[in-house]
């Protein structure tokens, strides 16, 4: 016992001789707290373009963080008893900085796997990719968890001071966590992006560890710090410059998502968002009809009692449908509501969304619709983006808002993307819309294997007859007739979703699992 105490005393004495700056331990604890929670926010941001930002994704991210920190606490307590020196603690902080710097770069292969999983509808691979990214995040967070008990061990001078010392250090760490949370959310991610956010936290960890290191380890720390600083200074590279579909002519990591514009050799442009497995807008200079759900949405509103003149497009993306409406129907005015102003900017620059009869609004669909005093002849909803969709746009209360914003005889049209062969989401939305618009007033247009357009009417007329009788330009007449031929009553069997209970994430997960089996 005497020999062990002497050894510990010698180690502490040697570390004291190193004379680190006063308050350095407290600074390390604060920065570690900043990085641990800031990295959690950045990790969720890193995952969101591929896995969505649903409660499930957030639960996974928080769970990985908490489990990693817990394991780190346990390991840190043991390590602190074996080597209670500030330099020993600093080595773990430096190591965590290296892992944090690597996360956004090493994550790319796993994220590509998630893209492949989505395109192949493989539930196992999809979940495996999520676990893989989580595992990479877990390692540096675990290292940060080592710091708290280690710091308490170093700071405690006597048993009587243990509670006061531990409380003060944990308070510092918590204040750091708050700083990291708000710093990442309000400043770093919007200003420098998710990749550089990881690198900034990594740089901070390296900077505070260097003064506590000694000898060659300090030199290594300086080299690592400089290397991370260089990575921060280098602009993030393009994801791809050339794809199978053509050349990337613009791309941006916006506040909400990753967006890119691809141009083919024939001049056709497409807008891809996030995972890139769906085309959200399409453009050719002299064309306004492109097949698929865009054409179905273009004419669906004419299935109501009166031809639509005032239309709102919730989730307008690059404006493909809005552009077509204002081209073919000179009396139509469109309010294009898009959450991401960068996407609207892309629509104006690359997708011809330039008509003076298109008014763009940067807003979330439901709050905007609730607050506006306007009424519309047709409300188009195209804001569902797989794999996860906003639950508050799937509920009875939401469709009650749409009904309240309709003129007499108006319609609501909803583009429902889904896994091929799985109609559970469509059934739920149909049942929910029926609970508002009534039996017999919800119709479906099965456009293709992955898109169904739902139509809710407020009149007694058959929308198929209305579409066939509506005055249409020559180019659009075949589109309206084809849509009328496909229209049929909505599916039965779904459950009504409400604001209180709308487990849409579980529904989507179940659809992936069903296809993967």
Short mmCIF file of C-alpha atoms in Angstrom, two decimals:
data_model
loop_
_atom_site.label_atom_id
_atom_site.label_comp_id
_atom_site.label_asym_id
_atom_site.label_seq_id
_atom_site.Cartn_x
_atom_site.Cartn_y
_atom_site.Cartn_z
CA UNK A 1 0.00 0.00 0.00
CA UNK A 2 2.87 2.37 0.91
CA UNK A 3 4.67 1.58 -2.36
CA UNK A 4 1.53 2.23 -4.47
CA UNK A 5 0.90 5.55 -2.76
CA UNK A 6 4.48 6.57 -3.36
CA UNK A 7 4.28 5.69 -7.02
CA UNK A 8 1.09 7.68 -7.42
CA UNK A 9 2.63 10.57 -5.54
CA UNK A 10 5.73 10.49 -7.74
CA UNK A 11 3.59 10.55 -10.90
CA UNK A 12 1.56 13.48 -9.63
CA UNK A 13 4.73 15.26 -8.57
CA UNK A 14 6.33 14.76 -11.97
CA UNK A 15 3.19 16.06 -13.69
CA UNK A 16 3.16 19.07 -11.35
CA UNK A 17 6.74 19.83 -12.33
CA UNK A 18 5.46 20.22 -15.88
CA UNK A 19 3.53 23.27 -14.56
CA UNK A 20 0.55 23.40 -16.94
CA UNK A 21 -1.30 26.75 -17.10
CA UNK A 22 -3.58 27.47 -14.16
CA UNK A 23 -7.20 26.62 -14.95
CA UNK A 24 -6.24 24.34 -17.83
CA UNK A 25 -8.09 21.36 -16.36
CA UNK A 26 -11.28 23.41 -16.08
CA UNK A 27 -10.85 24.60 -19.66
CA UNK A 28 -10.43 21.01 -20.87
CA UNK A 29 -13.62 19.97 -19.05
CA UNK A 30 -15.53 22.87 -20.61
CA UNK A 31 -14.29 22.15 -24.16
CA UNK A 32 -14.98 18.43 -23.79
CA UNK A 33 -18.56 19.24 -22.77
CA UNK A 34 -18.85 21.55 -25.77
CA UNK A 35 -17.59 18.89 -28.18
CA UNK A 36 -19.66 16.01 -26.79
CA UNK A 37 -23.08 17.65 -27.29
CA UNK A 38 -22.03 19.74 -30.28
CA UNK A 39 -20.89 16.58 -32.01
CA UNK A 40 -24.23 14.95 -31.25
CA UNK A 41 -26.01 17.78 -33.10
CA UNK A 42 -23.49 17.56 -35.96
CA UNK A 43 -23.88 13.78 -36.11
CA UNK A 44 -27.64 14.06 -36.47
CA UNK A 45 -27.03 16.58 -39.24
CA UNK A 46 -24.59 14.19 -40.89
CA UNK A 47 -27.18 11.41 -40.85
CA UNK A 48 -30.22 13.50 -41.79
CA UNK A 49 -29.67 13.69 -45.59
CA UNK A 50 -29.62 9.91 -45.81
CA UNK A 51 -31.76 8.70 -42.90
CA UNK A 52 -33.99 11.70 -42.30
CA UNK A 53 -34.38 13.68 -39.08
CA UNK A 54 -37.19 11.69 -37.54
CA UNK A 55 -37.63 10.91 -33.87
CA UNK A 56 -36.15 7.47 -34.55
CA UNK A 57 -32.94 8.94 -35.95
CA UNK A 58 -32.69 11.38 -33.07
CA UNK A 59 -33.37 8.61 -30.56
CA UNK A 60 -30.58 6.52 -32.11
CA UNK A 61 -28.17 9.45 -32.04
CA UNK A 62 -28.96 10.34 -28.43
CA UNK A 63 -28.79 6.69 -27.37
CA UNK A 64 -25.37 6.24 -28.99
CA UNK A 65 -24.12 9.38 -27.25
CA UNK A 66 -25.43 8.39 -23.82
CA UNK A 67 -24.19 4.80 -24.01
CA UNK A 68 -20.77 5.95 -25.21
CA UNK A 69 -20.46 8.53 -22.45
CA UNK A 70 -21.52 5.97 -19.82
CA UNK A 71 -18.88 3.49 -20.95
CA UNK A 72 -16.35 6.32 -21.03
CA UNK A 73 -17.21 7.32 -17.45
CA UNK A 74 -16.58 3.77 -16.26
CA UNK A 75 -13.27 3.49 -18.11
CA UNK A 76 -12.20 6.97 -17.05
CA UNK A 77 -12.60 6.16 -13.38
CA UNK A 78 -10.29 3.16 -13.69
CA UNK A 79 -7.69 5.01 -15.76
CA UNK A 80 -7.64 7.94 -13.35
CA UNK A 81 -6.77 5.66 -10.45
CA UNK A 82 -3.94 4.05 -12.41
CA UNK A 83 -2.38 7.21 -13.87
CA UNK A 84 -3.73 10.36 -12.15
CA UNK A 85 -1.83 12.90 -14.28
CA UNK A 86 -3.00 15.78 -16.41
CA UNK A 87 -0.82 14.64 -19.29
CA UNK A 88 -2.47 11.21 -19.17
CA UNK A 89 -5.88 12.86 -19.42
CA UNK A 90 -4.69 15.12 -22.24
CA UNK A 91 -3.60 12.13 -24.33
CA UNK A 92 -7.19 10.85 -24.38
CA UNK A 93 -8.48 14.28 -25.37
CA UNK A 94 -5.96 14.46 -28.19
CA UNK A 95 -6.92 10.98 -29.39
CA UNK A 96 -10.59 11.94 -29.41
CA UNK A 97 -9.75 14.98 -31.56
CA UNK A 98 -8.24 12.70 -34.20
CA UNK A 99 -11.31 10.49 -34.27
CA UNK A 100 -13.65 13.48 -34.43
CA UNK A 101 -11.72 14.85 -37.40
CA UNK A 102 -12.01 11.50 -39.16
CA UNK A 103 -15.78 11.02 -38.68
CA UNK A 104 -17.09 13.14 -41.60
CA UNK A 105 -14.57 11.54 -43.98
CA UNK A 106 -14.87 7.92 -42.83
CA UNK A 107 -18.66 8.19 -42.71
CA UNK A 108 -18.89 8.57 -46.50
CA UNK A 109 -18.62 4.83 -47.33
CA UNK A 110 -21.35 4.00 -44.82
CA UNK A 111 -23.56 6.76 -46.18
CA UNK A 112 -23.07 5.43 -49.69
CA UNK A 113 -24.14 2.04 -48.36
CA UNK A 114 -27.29 3.67 -47.02
CA UNK A 115 -28.00 5.11 -50.46
CA UNK A 116 -27.62 1.65 -51.99
CA UNK A 117 -29.84 0.21 -49.27
CA UNK A 118 -32.52 2.76 -50.05
CA UNK A 119 -32.40 2.09 -53.78
CA UNK A 120 -32.53 -1.68 -53.23
CA UNK A 121 -35.07 -1.43 -50.37
CA UNK A 122 -32.87 -3.65 -48.22
CA UNK A 123 -33.88 -3.21 -44.60
CA UNK A 124 -30.87 -5.09 -43.23
CA UNK A 125 -28.34 -3.06 -45.15
CA UNK A 126 -30.17 0.16 -44.35
CA UNK A 127 -30.07 -0.51 -40.60
CA UNK A 128 -26.53 -1.84 -40.85
CA UNK A 129 -25.36 1.43 -42.37
CA UNK A 130 -27.01 3.39 -39.58
CA UNK A 131 -25.29 1.21 -36.99
CA UNK A 132 -21.96 1.63 -38.81
CA UNK A 133 -22.09 5.41 -38.73
CA UNK A 134 -23.22 5.29 -35.10
CA UNK A 135 -20.27 3.09 -34.21
CA UNK A 136 -17.85 5.63 -35.65
CA UNK A 137 -19.41 8.43 -33.65
CA UNK A 138 -19.39 6.29 -30.52
CA UNK A 139 -15.61 5.94 -30.36
CA UNK A 140 -14.66 9.63 -29.93
CA UNK A 141 -17.64 10.27 -27.65
CA UNK A 142 -16.53 7.36 -25.46
CA UNK A 143 -13.08 8.97 -25.22
CA UNK A 144 -14.66 12.23 -24.11
CA UNK A 145 -16.60 10.35 -21.44
CA UNK A 146 -13.27 9.36 -19.89
CA UNK A 147 -12.54 13.00 -19.06
CA UNK A 148 -15.13 13.72 -16.33
CA UNK A 149 -14.12 11.12 -13.71
CA UNK A 150 -10.48 11.63 -14.64
CA UNK A 151 -10.79 15.38 -14.01
CA UNK A 152 -12.51 14.84 -10.66
CA UNK A 153 -9.72 12.49 -9.57
CA UNK A 154 -7.08 15.07 -10.48
CA UNK A 155 -8.85 17.99 -8.84
CA UNK A 156 -9.81 16.41 -5.51
CA UNK A 157 -7.32 17.38 -2.80
CA UNK A 158 -9.13 15.70 0.08
CA UNK A 159 -12.17 13.50 0.69
CA UNK A 160 -13.97 16.46 2.25
CA UNK A 161 -13.76 18.40 -1.04
CA UNK A 162 -15.01 15.60 -3.29
CA UNK A 163 -18.65 16.69 -3.56
CA UNK A 164 -17.86 20.36 -4.11
CA UNK A 165 -15.16 19.62 -6.67
CA UNK A 166 -17.22 17.10 -8.61
CA UNK A 167 -20.21 19.44 -8.65
CA UNK A 168 -18.15 22.34 -9.97
CA UNK A 169 -16.53 20.28 -12.74
CA UNK A 170 -19.81 18.71 -13.84
CA UNK A 171 -21.40 22.17 -13.90
CA UNK A 172 -18.57 23.38 -16.14
CA UNK A 173 -19.04 20.40 -18.44
CA UNK A 174 -22.79 21.00 -18.63
CA UNK A 175 -22.30 24.67 -19.47
CA UNK A 176 -19.89 23.51 -22.16
CA UNK A 177 -22.53 21.12 -23.48
CA UNK A 178 -25.06 23.95 -23.74
CA UNK A 179 -22.48 26.05 -25.55
CA UNK A 180 -21.79 23.23 -27.99
CA UNK A 181 -25.48 22.59 -28.61
CA UNK A 182 -26.37 26.19 -29.40
CA UNK A 183 -23.05 26.91 -31.07
CA UNK A 184 -23.46 24.02 -33.49
CA UNK A 185 -27.15 24.69 -34.16
CA UNK A 186 -27.16 28.47 -34.45
CA UNK A 187 -23.68 29.24 -35.76
CA UNK A 188 -21.37 26.48 -36.94
CA UNK A 189 -23.66 24.28 -39.03
CA UNK A 190 -25.42 27.17 -40.84
CA UNK A 191 -22.15 29.07 -41.42
CA UNK A 192 -19.55 26.41 -42.14
CA UNK A 193 -21.48 23.14 -42.67
CA UNK A 194 -21.54 19.80 -40.84
CA UNK A 195 -18.09 18.62 -41.99
CA UNK A 196 -16.32 21.71 -40.73
CA UNK A 197 -18.38 21.65 -37.54
CA UNK A 198 -16.81 18.30 -36.67
CA UNK A 199 -13.40 19.72 -37.55
CA UNK A 200 -13.88 22.83 -35.41
CA UNK A 201 -14.72 20.73 -32.36
CA UNK A 202 -11.78 18.48 -33.18
CA UNK A 203 -9.48 21.51 -33.39
CA UNK A 204 -10.69 22.84 -30.03
CA UNK A 205 -10.00 19.48 -28.38
CA UNK A 206 -6.50 19.35 -29.84
CA UNK A 207 -5.73 22.94 -28.82
CA UNK A 208 -6.65 22.46 -25.15
CA UNK A 209 -4.77 19.15 -24.90
CA UNK A 210 -1.40 20.40 -26.20
CA UNK A 211 -0.42 22.56 -23.16
CA UNK A 212 -0.89 19.55 -20.87
CA UNK A 213 1.23 17.20 -22.96
CA UNK A 214 4.96 16.62 -22.59
CA UNK A 215 7.95 15.72 -24.74
CA UNK A 216 7.30 13.92 -28.00
CA UNK A 217 3.60 13.65 -27.24
CA UNK A 218 3.36 17.44 -27.15
CA UNK A 219 5.15 17.65 -30.50
CA UNK A 220 2.69 15.10 -31.88
CA UNK A 221 -0.16 17.18 -30.48
CA UNK A 222 1.14 20.27 -32.26
CA UNK A 223 1.38 18.37 -35.55
CA UNK A 224 -2.16 17.05 -35.16
CA UNK A 225 -3.47 20.50 -34.29
CA UNK A 226 -1.87 22.04 -37.37
CA UNK A 227 -3.19 19.23 -39.58
CA UNK A 228 -6.74 19.70 -38.31
CA UNK A 229 -6.45 23.48 -38.79
CA UNK A 230 -5.45 22.86 -42.41
CA UNK A 231 -8.49 20.61 -42.89
CA UNK A 232 -10.72 23.34 -41.47
CA UNK A 233 -9.27 25.83 -43.94
CA UNK A 234 -9.77 23.60 -46.98
CA UNK A 235 -13.29 23.96 -48.48
CA UNK A 236 -15.27 20.70 -48.47
CA UNK A 237 -15.00 19.04 -51.85
CA UNK A 238 -17.85 18.29 -54.16
CA UNK A 239 -19.67 15.05 -53.55
CA UNK A 240 -19.60 14.24 -57.27
CA UNK A 241 -18.81 16.27 -60.38
CA UNK A 242 -20.08 13.70 -62.85
CA UNK A 243 -22.85 11.14 -62.32
CA UNK A 244 -24.56 8.53 -64.45
CA UNK A 245 -27.27 11.10 -65.16
CA UNK A 246 -24.89 13.86 -66.29
CA UNK A 247 -22.71 16.69 -65.02
CA UNK A 248 -23.21 18.40 -61.66
CA UNK A 249 -23.60 22.11 -62.48
CA UNK A 250 -24.47 23.32 -58.98
CA UNK A 251 -24.56 21.91 -55.48
CA UNK A 252 -25.03 23.28 -51.99
CA UNK A 253 -25.29 22.13 -48.41
CA UNK A 254 -28.16 24.25 -47.20
CA UNK A 255 -29.49 24.77 -43.71
CA UNK A 256 -31.79 21.78 -44.24
CA UNK A 257 -30.27 19.43 -46.80
CA UNK A 258 -27.79 18.71 -49.55
CA UNK A 259 -28.98 19.81 -53.00
CA UNK A 260 -27.45 19.39 -56.43
CA UNK A 261 -28.42 20.15 -60.01
CA UNK A 262 -27.43 17.65 -62.71
CA UNK A 263 -27.47 18.47 -66.42
CA UNK A 264 -27.52 15.78 -69.09
CA UNK A 265 -25.98 16.08 -72.54
CA UNK A 266 -29.36 16.97 -74.07
CA UNK A 267 -29.82 19.90 -71.68
CA UNK A 268 -32.25 18.17 -69.32
CA UNK A 269 -31.73 19.26 -65.72
CA UNK A 270 -32.81 17.43 -62.59
CA UNK A 271 -32.80 18.42 -58.93
CA UNK A 272 -31.67 15.82 -56.40
CA UNK A 273 -31.99 16.33 -52.67
CA UNK A 274 -30.16 14.44 -49.96
CA UNK A 275 -30.00 10.74 -50.73
CA UNK A 276 -30.31 11.33 -54.49
CA UNK A 277 -32.65 8.41 -55.09
CA UNK A 278 -35.55 10.63 -56.13
CA UNK A 279 -35.75 13.45 -58.67
CA UNK A 280 -37.59 16.38 -57.10
CA UNK A 281 -37.70 18.68 -60.13
CA UNK A 282 -36.99 18.36 -63.84
CA UNK A 283 -36.45 20.93 -66.58
CA UNK A 284 -36.04 21.12 -70.35
CA UNK A 285 -36.10 24.59 -71.92
CA UNK A 286 -38.98 23.98 -74.32
CA UNK A 287 -40.90 21.28 -72.46
CA UNK A 288 -43.51 21.53 -69.71
CA UNK A 289 -44.74 17.91 -69.56
CA UNK A 290 -42.44 15.21 -68.25
CA UNK A 291 -44.66 12.24 -67.44
CA UNK A 292 -44.84 10.70 -63.98
CA UNK A 293 -46.37 12.38 -61.00
CA UNK A 294 -45.53 15.91 -62.22
CA UNK A 295 -48.12 15.64 -64.99
CA UNK A 296 -50.62 13.96 -62.67
CA UNK A 297 -50.31 16.81 -60.15
CA UNK A 298 -50.61 19.34 -62.97
CA UNK A 299 -54.14 18.21 -63.90
CA UNK A 300 -55.48 16.63 -60.69
CA UNK A 301 -56.90 19.90 -59.36
CA UNK A 302 -59.24 20.08 -62.36
CA UNK A 303 -61.16 17.16 -60.89
CA UNK A 304 -63.01 19.59 -58.62
CA UNK A 305 -66.29 21.42 -59.14
CA UNK A 306 -64.65 24.56 -60.55
CA UNK A 307 -61.45 25.01 -62.59
CA UNK A 308 -58.64 26.06 -60.24
CA UNK A 309 -57.32 29.60 -60.48
CA UNK A 310 -55.68 30.15 -57.09
CA UNK A 311 -53.30 27.27 -56.33
CA UNK A 312 -50.81 26.74 -53.53
CA UNK A 313 -47.97 24.26 -53.96
CA UNK A 314 -46.72 23.10 -50.55
CA UNK A 315 -43.24 21.74 -51.14
CA UNK A 316 -42.61 23.32 -54.52
CA UNK A 317 -38.92 22.32 -54.80
CA UNK A 318 -37.58 23.67 -58.13
CA UNK A 319 -41.06 24.53 -59.41
CA UNK A 320 -41.68 21.93 -62.15
CA UNK A 321 -45.45 21.76 -61.56
CA UNK A 322 -45.80 25.50 -60.85
CA UNK A 323 -43.97 26.31 -64.09
CA UNK A 324 -46.25 23.98 -66.07
CA UNK A 325 -49.41 25.43 -64.54
CA UNK A 326 -48.51 29.03 -65.32
CA UNK A 327 -47.46 28.10 -68.86
CA UNK A 328 -50.61 26.21 -69.86
CA UNK A 329 -53.24 28.10 -67.87
CA UNK A 330 -52.97 31.91 -68.20
CA UNK A 331 -55.52 32.55 -65.43
CA UNK A 332 -53.70 30.45 -62.82
CA UNK A 333 -51.68 32.00 -60.00
CA UNK A 334 -49.46 29.82 -57.84
CA UNK A 335 -48.14 30.36 -54.33
CA UNK A 336 -45.02 28.18 -54.13
CA UNK A 337 -44.19 27.34 -50.50
CA UNK A 338 -40.77 25.82 -49.90
CA UNK A 339 -38.99 25.40 -46.56
CA UNK A 340 -35.53 25.86 -48.08
CA UNK A 341 -34.93 29.23 -49.74
CA UNK A 342 -31.83 27.85 -51.48
CA UNK A 343 -34.00 25.32 -53.30
CA UNK A 344 -36.32 28.10 -54.47
CA UNK A 345 -33.27 30.03 -55.64
CA UNK A 346 -32.15 26.96 -57.59
CA UNK A 347 -35.63 26.74 -59.11
CA UNK A 348 -35.43 30.31 -60.37
CA UNK A 349 -31.89 29.95 -61.70
CA UNK A 350 -31.97 26.49 -63.27
CA UNK A 351 -35.59 25.30 -63.56
CA UNK A 352 -37.43 28.21 -65.14
CA UNK A 353 -39.51 29.12 -62.09
CA UNK A 354 -39.57 32.75 -63.20
CA UNK A 355 -43.21 33.50 -64.04
CA UNK A 356 -44.58 36.65 -62.42
CA UNK A 357 -47.64 34.55 -61.54
CA UNK A 358 -45.55 32.38 -59.21
CA UNK A 359 -45.10 33.85 -55.72
CA UNK A 360 -42.50 32.05 -53.65
CA UNK A 361 -42.66 31.78 -49.87
CA UNK A 362 -39.87 30.47 -47.64
CA UNK A 363 -41.79 28.70 -44.89
CA UNK A 364 -42.79 25.36 -43.41
CA UNK A 365 -45.94 24.11 -45.14
CA UNK A 366 -48.33 23.67 -42.24
CA UNK A 367 -47.48 26.81 -40.23
CA UNK A 368 -47.71 28.87 -43.42
CA UNK A 369 -51.09 27.41 -44.32
CA UNK A 370 -52.40 27.95 -40.79
CA UNK A 371 -51.32 31.58 -40.73
CA UNK A 372 -52.32 32.71 -44.21
CA UNK A 373 -55.65 34.39 -44.74
CA UNK A 374 -55.85 33.25 -48.38
CA UNK A 375 -58.20 30.65 -49.80
CA UNK A 376 -57.40 28.40 -52.72
CA UNK A 377 -59.08 26.34 -55.40
CA UNK A 378 -56.42 23.66 -55.21
CA UNK A 379 -53.92 22.85 -52.44
CA UNK A 380 -51.09 20.67 -53.70
CA UNK A 381 -48.93 18.85 -51.15
CA UNK A 382 -45.59 17.56 -52.40
CA UNK A 383 -43.52 17.75 -49.21
CA UNK A 384 -43.17 14.04 -48.42
CA UNK A 385 -39.51 13.05 -48.82
CA UNK A 386 -38.49 9.49 -48.12
CA UNK A 387 -37.33 7.73 -46.08
CA UNK A 388 -39.03 9.80 -43.37
CA UNK A 389 -41.76 12.38 -43.82
CA UNK A 390 -43.03 15.15 -41.53
CA UNK A 391 -45.65 13.53 -39.32
CA UNK A 392 -47.52 16.83 -38.88
CA UNK A 393 -48.37 16.78 -42.60
CA UNK A 394 -50.11 13.41 -42.31
CA UNK A 395 -52.70 14.08 -39.60
CA UNK A 396 -56.41 14.80 -39.41
CA UNK A 397 -55.72 18.23 -37.95
CA UNK A 398 -53.52 19.12 -40.92
CA UNK A 399 -56.16 18.13 -43.45
CA UNK A 400 -58.72 20.10 -41.46
CA UNK A 401 -56.51 23.13 -42.05
CA UNK A 402 -56.41 22.39 -45.79
CA UNK A 403 -60.20 22.07 -45.88
CA UNK A 404 -60.59 25.41 -44.11
CA UNK A 405 -58.36 27.11 -46.70
CA UNK A 406 -60.33 25.84 -49.73
CA UNK A 407 -62.78 27.80 -51.81
CA UNK A 408 -66.14 26.07 -52.45
CA UNK A 409 -65.61 23.19 -54.85
CA UNK A 410 -61.86 23.15 -54.19
CA UNK A 411 -59.54 20.16 -54.09
CA UNK A 412 -56.52 18.85 -52.20
CA UNK A 413 -53.94 16.78 -54.09
CA UNK A 414 -51.18 14.85 -52.34
CA UNK A 415 -48.18 13.16 -53.92
CA UNK A 416 -47.49 9.98 -51.95
CA UNK A 417 -44.11 8.38 -52.61
CA UNK A 418 -43.86 4.82 -51.38
CA UNK A 419 -41.90 1.59 -51.56
CA UNK A 420 -42.95 -0.47 -54.61
CA UNK A 421 -45.63 -2.97 -53.67
CA UNK A 422 -46.37 -1.41 -50.28
CA UNK A 423 -49.53 0.67 -49.86
CA UNK A 424 -49.65 1.11 -46.08
CA UNK A 425 -48.75 4.80 -46.15
CA UNK A 426 -51.33 5.44 -48.84
CA UNK A 427 -54.02 3.64 -46.82
CA UNK A 428 -53.27 5.69 -43.71
CA UNK A 429 -53.37 8.97 -45.63
CA UNK A 430 -56.57 7.95 -47.39
CA UNK A 431 -58.30 7.08 -44.11
CA UNK A 432 -57.09 10.32 -42.54
CA UNK A 433 -58.27 12.42 -45.49
CA UNK A 434 -61.65 10.60 -45.48
CA UNK A 435 -62.13 11.53 -41.83
CA UNK A 436 -62.10 15.17 -42.95
CA UNK A 437 -63.53 15.19 -46.48
CA UNK A 438 -65.99 12.32 -46.08
CA UNK A 439 -66.54 8.91 -47.65
CA UNK A 440 -66.58 8.95 -51.41
CA UNK A 441 -64.54 12.13 -51.65
CA UNK A 442 -61.03 10.69 -51.63
CA UNK A 443 -59.65 9.25 -54.88
CA UNK A 444 -56.38 7.73 -55.96
CA UNK A 445 -54.33 8.01 -59.14
CA UNK A 446 -51.74 5.19 -59.16
CA UNK A 447 -49.25 6.98 -61.39
CA UNK A 448 -46.42 4.45 -61.17
CA UNK A 449 -44.80 1.90 -58.85
CA UNK A 450 -43.46 4.51 -56.43
CA UNK A 451 -45.96 7.39 -56.65
CA UNK A 452 -49.69 7.67 -56.08
CA UNK A 453 -51.53 11.00 -56.24
CA UNK A 454 -54.42 11.27 -53.78
CA UNK A 455 -57.27 13.65 -54.61
CA UNK A 456 -59.76 14.96 -52.04
CA UNK A 457 -62.83 16.77 -53.38
CA UNK A 458 -65.39 18.99 -51.68
CA UNK A 459 -68.16 18.71 -54.29
CA UNK A 460 -70.53 15.94 -55.30
CA UNK A 461 -69.30 15.62 -58.89
CA UNK A 462 -67.29 12.63 -60.07
CA UNK A 463 -63.70 13.92 -60.59
CA UNK A 464 -63.27 11.61 -63.60
CA UNK A 465 -66.12 13.37 -65.39
CA UNK A 466 -64.76 16.76 -64.36
CA UNK A 467 -61.33 15.98 -65.77
CA UNK A 468 -62.77 14.79 -69.08
CA UNK A 469 -64.98 17.85 -69.38
CA UNK A 470 -62.40 20.46 -68.31
CA UNK A 471 -61.08 22.88 -70.92
CA UNK A 472 -57.47 21.94 -71.56
CA UNK A 473 -54.74 23.01 -73.98
CA UNK A 474 -54.15 20.51 -76.76
CA UNK A 475 -50.90 19.25 -75.19
CA UNK A 476 -52.54 18.66 -71.81
CA UNK A 477 -55.76 17.00 -73.01
CA UNK A 478 -54.20 13.48 -73.25
CA UNK A 479 -52.70 13.91 -69.77
CA UNK A 480 -56.09 14.77 -68.25
CA UNK A 481 -57.80 11.88 -70.05
CA UNK A 482 -55.12 9.45 -68.89
CA UNK A 483 -55.46 10.65 -65.29
CA UNK A 484 -59.27 10.29 -65.49
CA UNK A 485 -58.79 6.73 -66.72
CA UNK A 486 -56.56 5.85 -63.79
CA UNK A 487 -58.65 7.51 -61.07
CA UNK A 488 -60.43 5.16 -58.68
CA UNK A 489 -61.82 5.34 -55.15
CA UNK A 490 -59.21 5.47 -52.38
CA UNK A 491 -58.03 2.30 -50.70
CA UNK A 492 -59.65 0.96 -47.54
CA UNK A 493 -58.04 -0.26 -44.35
CA UNK A 494 -55.89 2.56 -43.04
CA UNK A 495 -55.83 4.09 -39.58
CA UNK A 496 -56.57 7.76 -38.96
CA UNK A 497 -53.51 9.70 -37.82
CA UNK A 498 -53.79 12.63 -35.41
CA UNK A 499 -51.37 15.22 -34.08
CA UNK A 500 -51.28 13.22 -30.86
CA UNK A 501 -50.52 9.91 -32.52
CA UNK A 502 -48.98 9.63 -35.97
CA UNK A 503 -46.28 6.92 -35.95
CA UNK A 504 -45.31 7.51 -39.56
CA UNK A 505 -41.65 6.58 -38.87
CA UNK A 506 -42.68 3.09 -37.77
CA UNK A 507 -44.90 2.77 -40.81
CA UNK A 508 -42.01 3.60 -43.14
CA UNK A 509 -39.65 1.25 -41.29
CA UNK A 510 -42.21 -1.54 -41.55
CA UNK A 511 -42.54 -0.99 -45.30
CA UNK A 512 -38.76 -1.35 -45.71
CA UNK A 513 -38.75 -4.50 -43.60
CA UNK A 514 -41.63 -6.00 -45.57
CA UNK A 515 -39.84 -5.49 -48.88
CA UNK A 516 -36.53 -6.75 -47.51
CA UNK A 517 -38.02 -10.08 -46.35
#
